[in-house]
Coordinates of C-alpha atoms and ligand atoms in Angstrom, one line a residue:
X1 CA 50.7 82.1 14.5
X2 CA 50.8 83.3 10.5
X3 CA 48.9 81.2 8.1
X4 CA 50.9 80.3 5.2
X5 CA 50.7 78.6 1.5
X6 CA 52.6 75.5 1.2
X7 CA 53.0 72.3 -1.3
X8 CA 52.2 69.5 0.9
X9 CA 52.6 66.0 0.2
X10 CA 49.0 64.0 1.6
X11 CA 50.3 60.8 1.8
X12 CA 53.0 58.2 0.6
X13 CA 51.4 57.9 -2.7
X14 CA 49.5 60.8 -3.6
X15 CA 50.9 63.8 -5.8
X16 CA 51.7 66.9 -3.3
X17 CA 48.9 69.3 -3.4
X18 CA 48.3 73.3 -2.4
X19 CA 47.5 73.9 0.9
X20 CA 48.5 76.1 3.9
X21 CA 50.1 75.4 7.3
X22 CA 50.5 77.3 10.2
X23 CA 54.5 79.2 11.3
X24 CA 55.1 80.0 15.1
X25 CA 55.0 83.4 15.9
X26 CA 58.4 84.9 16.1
X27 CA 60.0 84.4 19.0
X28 CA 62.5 86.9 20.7
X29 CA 65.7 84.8 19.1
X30 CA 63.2 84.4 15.5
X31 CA 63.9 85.5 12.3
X32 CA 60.9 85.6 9.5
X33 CA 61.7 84.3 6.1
X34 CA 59.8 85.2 3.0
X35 CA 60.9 82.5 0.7
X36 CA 62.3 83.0 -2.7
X37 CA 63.7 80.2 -3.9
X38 CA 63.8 76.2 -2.6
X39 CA 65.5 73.4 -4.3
X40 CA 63.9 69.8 -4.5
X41 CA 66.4 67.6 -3.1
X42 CA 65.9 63.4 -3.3
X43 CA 66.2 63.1 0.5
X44 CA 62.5 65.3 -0.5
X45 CA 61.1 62.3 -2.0
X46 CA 62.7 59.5 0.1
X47 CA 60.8 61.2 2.5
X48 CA 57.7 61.9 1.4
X49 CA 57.5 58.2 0.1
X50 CA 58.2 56.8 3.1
X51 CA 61.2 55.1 1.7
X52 CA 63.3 55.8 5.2
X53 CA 60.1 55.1 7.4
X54 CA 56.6 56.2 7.8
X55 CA 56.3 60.0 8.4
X56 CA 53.0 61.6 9.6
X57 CA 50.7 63.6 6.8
X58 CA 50.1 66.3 5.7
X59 CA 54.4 66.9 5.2
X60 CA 55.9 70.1 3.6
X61 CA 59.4 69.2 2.7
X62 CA 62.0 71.4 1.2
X63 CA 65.8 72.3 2.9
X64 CA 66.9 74.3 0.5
X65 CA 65.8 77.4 1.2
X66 CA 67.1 80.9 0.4
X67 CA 64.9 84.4 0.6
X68 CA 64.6 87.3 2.6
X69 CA 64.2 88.5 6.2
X70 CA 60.7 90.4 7.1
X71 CA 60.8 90.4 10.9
X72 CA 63.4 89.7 13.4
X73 CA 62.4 88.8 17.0
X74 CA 63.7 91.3 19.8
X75 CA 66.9 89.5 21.0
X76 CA 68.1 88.9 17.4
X77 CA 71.7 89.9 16.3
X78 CA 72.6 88.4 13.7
X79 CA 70.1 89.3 10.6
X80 CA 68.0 92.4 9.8
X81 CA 65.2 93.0 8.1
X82 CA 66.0 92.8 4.2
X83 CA 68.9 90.2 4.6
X84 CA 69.5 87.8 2.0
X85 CA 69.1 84.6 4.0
X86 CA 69.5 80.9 3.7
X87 CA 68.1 77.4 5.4
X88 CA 69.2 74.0 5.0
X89 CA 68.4 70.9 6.8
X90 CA 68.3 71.6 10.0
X91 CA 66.9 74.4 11.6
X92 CA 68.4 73.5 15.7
X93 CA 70.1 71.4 18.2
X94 CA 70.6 70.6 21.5
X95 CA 73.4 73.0 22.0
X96 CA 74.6 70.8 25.2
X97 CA 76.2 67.7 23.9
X98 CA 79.6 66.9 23.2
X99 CA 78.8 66.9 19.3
X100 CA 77.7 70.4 19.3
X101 CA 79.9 71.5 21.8
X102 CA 82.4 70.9 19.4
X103 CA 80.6 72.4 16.5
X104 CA 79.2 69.2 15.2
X105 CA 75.8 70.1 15.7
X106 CA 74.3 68.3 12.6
X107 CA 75.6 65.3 14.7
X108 CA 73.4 66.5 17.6
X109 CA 74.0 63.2 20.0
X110 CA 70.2 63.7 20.4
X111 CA 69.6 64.2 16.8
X112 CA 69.2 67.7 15.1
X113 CA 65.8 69.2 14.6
X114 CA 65.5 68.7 10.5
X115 CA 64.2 71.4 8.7
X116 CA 60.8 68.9 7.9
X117 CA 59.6 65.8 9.2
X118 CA 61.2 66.4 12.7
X119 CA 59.6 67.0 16.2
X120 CA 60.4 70.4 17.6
X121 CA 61.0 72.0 20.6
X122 CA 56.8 73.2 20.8
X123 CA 56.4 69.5 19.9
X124 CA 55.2 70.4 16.3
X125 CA 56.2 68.4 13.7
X126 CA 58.5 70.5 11.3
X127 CA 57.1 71.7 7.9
X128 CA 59.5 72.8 5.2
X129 CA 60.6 74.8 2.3
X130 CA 57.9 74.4 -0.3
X131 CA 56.0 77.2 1.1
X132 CA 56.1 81.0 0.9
X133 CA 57.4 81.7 4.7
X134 CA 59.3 79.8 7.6
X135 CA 60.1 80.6 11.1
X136 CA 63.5 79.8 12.2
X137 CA 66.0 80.3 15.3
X138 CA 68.3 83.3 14.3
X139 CA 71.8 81.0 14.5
X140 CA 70.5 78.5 12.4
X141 CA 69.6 80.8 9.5
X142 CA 72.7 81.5 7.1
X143 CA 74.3 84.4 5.2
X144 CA 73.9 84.4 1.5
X145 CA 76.5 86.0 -0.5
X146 CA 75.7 88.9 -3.0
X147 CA 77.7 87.0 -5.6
X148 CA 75.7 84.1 -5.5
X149 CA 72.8 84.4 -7.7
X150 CA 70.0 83.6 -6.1
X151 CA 68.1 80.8 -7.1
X152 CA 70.9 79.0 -7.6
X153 CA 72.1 79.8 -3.9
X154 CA 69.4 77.4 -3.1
X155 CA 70.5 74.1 -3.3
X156 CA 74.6 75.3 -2.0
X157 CA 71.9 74.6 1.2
X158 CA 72.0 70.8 1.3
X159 CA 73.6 69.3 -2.0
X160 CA 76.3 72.2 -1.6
X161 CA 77.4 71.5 2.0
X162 CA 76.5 67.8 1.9
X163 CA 79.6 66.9 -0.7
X164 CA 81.5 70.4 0.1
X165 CA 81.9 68.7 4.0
X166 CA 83.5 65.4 3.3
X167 CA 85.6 66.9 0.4
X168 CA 87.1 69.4 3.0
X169 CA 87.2 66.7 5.9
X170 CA 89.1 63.9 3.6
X171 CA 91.3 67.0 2.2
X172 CA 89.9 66.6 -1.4
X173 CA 92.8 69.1 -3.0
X174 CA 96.3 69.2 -5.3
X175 CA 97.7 65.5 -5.7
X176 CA 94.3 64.0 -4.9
X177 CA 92.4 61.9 -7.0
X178 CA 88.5 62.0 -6.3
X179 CA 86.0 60.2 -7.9
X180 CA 82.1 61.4 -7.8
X181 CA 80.1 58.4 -8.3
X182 CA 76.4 59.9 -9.6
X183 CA 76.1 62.7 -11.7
X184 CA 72.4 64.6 -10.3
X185 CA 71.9 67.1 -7.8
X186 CA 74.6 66.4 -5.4
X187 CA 77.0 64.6 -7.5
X188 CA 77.4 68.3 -9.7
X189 CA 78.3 70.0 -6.6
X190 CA 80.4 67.6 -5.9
X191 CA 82.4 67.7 -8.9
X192 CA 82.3 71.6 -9.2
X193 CA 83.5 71.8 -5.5
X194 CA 86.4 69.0 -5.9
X195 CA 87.8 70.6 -8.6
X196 CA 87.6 74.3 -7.1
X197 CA 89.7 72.7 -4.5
X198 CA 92.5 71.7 -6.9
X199 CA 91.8 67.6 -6.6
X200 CA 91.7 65.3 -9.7
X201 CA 88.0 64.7 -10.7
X202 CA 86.5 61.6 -12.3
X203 CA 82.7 61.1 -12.8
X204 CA 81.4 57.6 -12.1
X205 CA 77.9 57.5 -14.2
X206 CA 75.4 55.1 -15.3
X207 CA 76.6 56.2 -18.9
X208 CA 77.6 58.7 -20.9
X209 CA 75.0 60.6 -21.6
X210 CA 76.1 63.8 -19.5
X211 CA 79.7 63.4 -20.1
X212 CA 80.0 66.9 -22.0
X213 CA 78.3 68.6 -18.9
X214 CA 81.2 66.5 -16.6
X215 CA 83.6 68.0 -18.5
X216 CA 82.7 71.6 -18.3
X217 CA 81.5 71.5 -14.6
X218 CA 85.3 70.8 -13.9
X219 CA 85.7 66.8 -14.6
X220 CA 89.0 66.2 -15.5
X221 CA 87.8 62.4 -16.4
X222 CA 84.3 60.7 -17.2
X223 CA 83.6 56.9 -16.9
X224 CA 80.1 54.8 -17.5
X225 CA 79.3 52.4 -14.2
X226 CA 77.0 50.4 -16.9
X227 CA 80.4 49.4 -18.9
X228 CA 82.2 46.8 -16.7
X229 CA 85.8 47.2 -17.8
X230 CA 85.3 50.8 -16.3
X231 CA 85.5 48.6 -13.0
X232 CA 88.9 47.0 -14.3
X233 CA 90.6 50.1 -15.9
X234 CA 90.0 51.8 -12.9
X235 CA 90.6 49.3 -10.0
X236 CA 93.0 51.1 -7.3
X237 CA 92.9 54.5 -8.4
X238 CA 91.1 56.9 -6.1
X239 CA 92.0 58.6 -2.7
X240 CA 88.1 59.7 -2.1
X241 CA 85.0 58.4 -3.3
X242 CA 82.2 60.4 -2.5
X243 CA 79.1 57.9 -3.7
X244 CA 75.5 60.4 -4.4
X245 CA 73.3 58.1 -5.6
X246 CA 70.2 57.1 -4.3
X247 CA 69.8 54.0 -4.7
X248 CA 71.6 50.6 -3.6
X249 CA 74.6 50.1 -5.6
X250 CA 77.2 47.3 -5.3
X251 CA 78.8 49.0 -3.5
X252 CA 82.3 46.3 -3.2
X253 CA 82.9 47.5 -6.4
X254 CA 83.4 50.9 -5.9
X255 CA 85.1 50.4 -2.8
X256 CA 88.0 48.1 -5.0
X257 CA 88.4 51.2 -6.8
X258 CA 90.2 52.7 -3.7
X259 CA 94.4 53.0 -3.5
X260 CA 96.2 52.7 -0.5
X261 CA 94.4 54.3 2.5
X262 CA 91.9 55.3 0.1
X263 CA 88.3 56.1 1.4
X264 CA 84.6 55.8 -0.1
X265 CA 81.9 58.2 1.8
X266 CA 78.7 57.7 1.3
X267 CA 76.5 60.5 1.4
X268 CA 73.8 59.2 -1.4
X269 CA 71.0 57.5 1.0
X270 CA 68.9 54.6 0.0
X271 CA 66.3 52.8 2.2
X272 CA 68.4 49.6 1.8
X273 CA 71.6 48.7 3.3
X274 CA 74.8 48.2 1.5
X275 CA 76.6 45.3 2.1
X276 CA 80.4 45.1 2.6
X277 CA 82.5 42.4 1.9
X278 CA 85.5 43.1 4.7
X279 CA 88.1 41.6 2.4
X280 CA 87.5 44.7 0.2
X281 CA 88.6 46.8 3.2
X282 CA 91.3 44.6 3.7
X283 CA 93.2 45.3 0.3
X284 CA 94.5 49.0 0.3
X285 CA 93.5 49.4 4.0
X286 CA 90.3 51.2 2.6
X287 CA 88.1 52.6 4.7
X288 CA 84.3 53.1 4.3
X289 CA 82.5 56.4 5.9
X290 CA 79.8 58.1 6.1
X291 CA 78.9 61.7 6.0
X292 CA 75.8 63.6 7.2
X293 CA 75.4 67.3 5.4
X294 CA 77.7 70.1 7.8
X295 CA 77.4 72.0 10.3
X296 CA 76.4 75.3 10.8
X297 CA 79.9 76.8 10.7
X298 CA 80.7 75.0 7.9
X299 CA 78.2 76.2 5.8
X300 CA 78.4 79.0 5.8
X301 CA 82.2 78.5 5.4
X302 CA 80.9 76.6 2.1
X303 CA 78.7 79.5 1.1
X304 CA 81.7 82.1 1.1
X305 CA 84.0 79.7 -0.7
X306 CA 81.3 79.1 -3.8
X307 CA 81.0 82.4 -3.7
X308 CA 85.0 83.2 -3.8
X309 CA 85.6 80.2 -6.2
X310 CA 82.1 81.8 -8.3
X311 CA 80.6 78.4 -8.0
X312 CA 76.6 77.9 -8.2
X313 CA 74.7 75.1 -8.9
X314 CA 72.5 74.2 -12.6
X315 CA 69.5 75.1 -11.6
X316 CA 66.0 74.5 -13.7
X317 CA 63.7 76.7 -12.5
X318 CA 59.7 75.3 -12.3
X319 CA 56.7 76.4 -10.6
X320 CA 55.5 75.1 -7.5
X321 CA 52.2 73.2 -9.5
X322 CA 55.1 71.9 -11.6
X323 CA 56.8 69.9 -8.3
X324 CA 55.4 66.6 -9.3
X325 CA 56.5 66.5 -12.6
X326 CA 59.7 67.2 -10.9
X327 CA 59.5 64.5 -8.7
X328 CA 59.5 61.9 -11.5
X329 CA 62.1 63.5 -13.3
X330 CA 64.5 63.3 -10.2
X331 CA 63.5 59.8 -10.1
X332 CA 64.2 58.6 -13.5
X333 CA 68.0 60.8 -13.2
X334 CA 66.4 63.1 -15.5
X335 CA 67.9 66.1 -14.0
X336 CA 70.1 69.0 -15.3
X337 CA 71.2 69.3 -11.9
X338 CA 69.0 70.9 -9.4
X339 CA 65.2 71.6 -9.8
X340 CA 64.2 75.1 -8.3
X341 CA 60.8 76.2 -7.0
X342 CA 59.9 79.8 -7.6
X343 CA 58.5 80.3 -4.1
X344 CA 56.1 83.3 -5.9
X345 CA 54.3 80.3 -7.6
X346 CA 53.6 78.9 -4.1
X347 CA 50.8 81.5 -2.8
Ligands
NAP401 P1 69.7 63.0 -7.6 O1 69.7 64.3 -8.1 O2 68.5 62.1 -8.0 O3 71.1 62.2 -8.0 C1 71.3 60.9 -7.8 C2 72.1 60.3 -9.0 O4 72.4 59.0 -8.6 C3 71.4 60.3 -10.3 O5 71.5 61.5 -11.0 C4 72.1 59.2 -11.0 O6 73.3 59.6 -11.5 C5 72.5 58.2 -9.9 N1 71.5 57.1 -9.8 C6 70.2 57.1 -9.5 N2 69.7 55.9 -9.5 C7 70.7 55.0 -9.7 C8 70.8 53.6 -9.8 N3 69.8 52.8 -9.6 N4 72.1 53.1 -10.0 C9 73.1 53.9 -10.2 N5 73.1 55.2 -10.1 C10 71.9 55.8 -9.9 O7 69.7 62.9 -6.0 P2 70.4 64.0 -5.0 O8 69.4 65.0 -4.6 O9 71.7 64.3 -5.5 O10 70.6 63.0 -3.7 C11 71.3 61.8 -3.8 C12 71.2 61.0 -2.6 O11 71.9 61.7 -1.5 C13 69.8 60.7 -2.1 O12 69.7 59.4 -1.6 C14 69.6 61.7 -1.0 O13 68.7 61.4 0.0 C15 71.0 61.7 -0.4 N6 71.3 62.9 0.4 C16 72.1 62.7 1.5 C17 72.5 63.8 2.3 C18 73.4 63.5 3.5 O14 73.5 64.4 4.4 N7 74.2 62.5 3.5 C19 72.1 65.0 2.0 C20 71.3 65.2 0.8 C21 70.9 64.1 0.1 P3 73.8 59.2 -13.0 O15 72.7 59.6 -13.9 O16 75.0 60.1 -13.2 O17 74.1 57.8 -13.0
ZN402 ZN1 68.8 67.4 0.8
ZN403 ZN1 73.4 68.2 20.7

């Protein structure tokens, strides 16, 4: 066991506070991870907060995670010491079901192991990136790219493969027009990555306040959600909606902004449901998905084409005694795109 420092949140309702939690020992199939950089990511805070459920305390959150290897265990193959490594939000599977049989394995048919807030194999609940080390299985541990700078690399982890996945699975590209409804952490990526692939690229925001930034992350168009003849002007437009925001939106109205066999994913995740009216489906034979981060393969797949394509997130650095402030600026969609924790401001 290795005693570590961590951010912890102690409850639902108190401010996350410095402590330290214990990491396995390395195991023969281990790799060690001294942590450089982790991202804050909302599914952080609906977390902590209870907002999907109640958790158990103390939690370390954090799955965006990027830093180096220290220690490998003595069946490892696939890192060495000094590797510049990455962690997103899951950290294993059950390797046997017909989801990760087929590579699917953030599908896991008996759920992933998340990077926090999960039960693990020892029975342990997991603890996550906010913290200056983490233990993880050698194949779920990624390859950074040299090209990627690396604080930035951090949140490619989740917000980078959780809008980079349905972009490549609904063939986001040349001739397609995607919208990106919510312009914070994941919506960015999302418009960055869309338009590295070649698709049309409209930003659906609350206003527009971060229309300039739209613009130059690769938006070829940029509407405000709070001015309702955006809904008109734009009613049977879009091949692919991919909807980031965290909160319950009405969400018929997006979906009447779909052409013919157009489709709306949904990878923003509020507590509350969003209720469909089928006669929305009906017109354009639209289809409303869902779409849960990637897999392993994927990612890494992701990680090699921001790094091709010289994509990286906008990244805010802060220190870790800094994370609450964060918190409430994520919350209020103050965000210039990603906050990043300097894992040095942990211990
Ligand atoms: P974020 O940085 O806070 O971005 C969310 C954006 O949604 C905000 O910047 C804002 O954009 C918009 N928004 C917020 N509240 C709104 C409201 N009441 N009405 C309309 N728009 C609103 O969050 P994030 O880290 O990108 O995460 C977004 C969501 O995705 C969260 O629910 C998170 O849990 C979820 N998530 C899902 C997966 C997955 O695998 N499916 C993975 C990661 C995260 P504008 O200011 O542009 O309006
Ligand atoms: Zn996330
Ligand atoms: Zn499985």
């Amino acid at each position: 066991m290795l005693t570590v420092d961590a951010y912890a949140a102690p409850s639902a309702t108190e401010p996350l506070i410095k402590t330290t939690i214990e990491r396995r020992a390395v195991g023969p199939n281990d790799v060690l991870i001294e942590i450089a950089y982790a991202g804050i990511c909302h599914s952080d805070i609906h977390t902590v907060r209870g907002d999907w459920g109640p958790i158990s305390y103390p939690q370390v959150v954090g799955h965006e995670i990027v830093g180096f290897v220290t220690e490998v265990g003595s069946d490892v193959t696939l890192h060495s010491v000094g590797d510049r490594v990455g962690v997103g939000c899951m950290v294993n599977s059950c390797r046997e079901c017909d989801n990760c049989l087929a590579g699917a394995e953030q599908y896991c048919l008996k759920g992933n192991t998340g990077t926090y807030a999960a039960v693990d194999t020892d029975g342990t609940i997991t603890q996550g990136g906010y913290s200056t080390h983490i233990v993880v299985v050698e194949d779920f541990v990624l390859k950074v790219p040299e090209a990627i700078p690396f604080e930035a690399a951090a949140p490619l982890l989740c917000a980078g493969i959780t809008t980079y996945s349905p972009l490549s699975h609904w063939n986001a590209g040349p001739g397609k027009r995607v919208a990106v409804v919510g312009m914070g952490g994941l919506g960015h990526m999302a418009v960055k990555i869309a338009h590295a692939m070649g698709a049309e690229v409209t930003v659906l925001s609350q206003t527009l306040g971060k229309k300039e930034d739209g613009l130059r992350l690769g938006a070829d168009h940029y509407f405000a959600t709070g001015d309702s003849a955006t809904f008109t002007e734009l009613k049977n437009s879009f091949d692919l909606i991919i909807n980031t925001v965290s909160a319950a939106i009405d969400i018929n109205a997006y979906l009447a902004l779909l052409r013919l066999d157009g489709t709306l994913v949904s990878v923003g995740a509020p507590g509350e449901p969003l209720p469909v009216r089928v006669f929305t489906l009906f017109g354009n034979r639209r289809t409303f998905a869902g779409s849960s981060i990637g897999s392993i393969r994927e990612t890494q797949e992701m990680l090699d084409f921001c790094a091709e394509h010289g994509i990286a997130p906008e990244t805010e650095l802060v220190s870790a005694e800094d994370i609450n402030e964060a918190y409430e600026r994520v919350l209020s969609s103050d965000v210039r795109y990603r906050f990043v924790i300097d894992a040095s401001t942990i211990a």
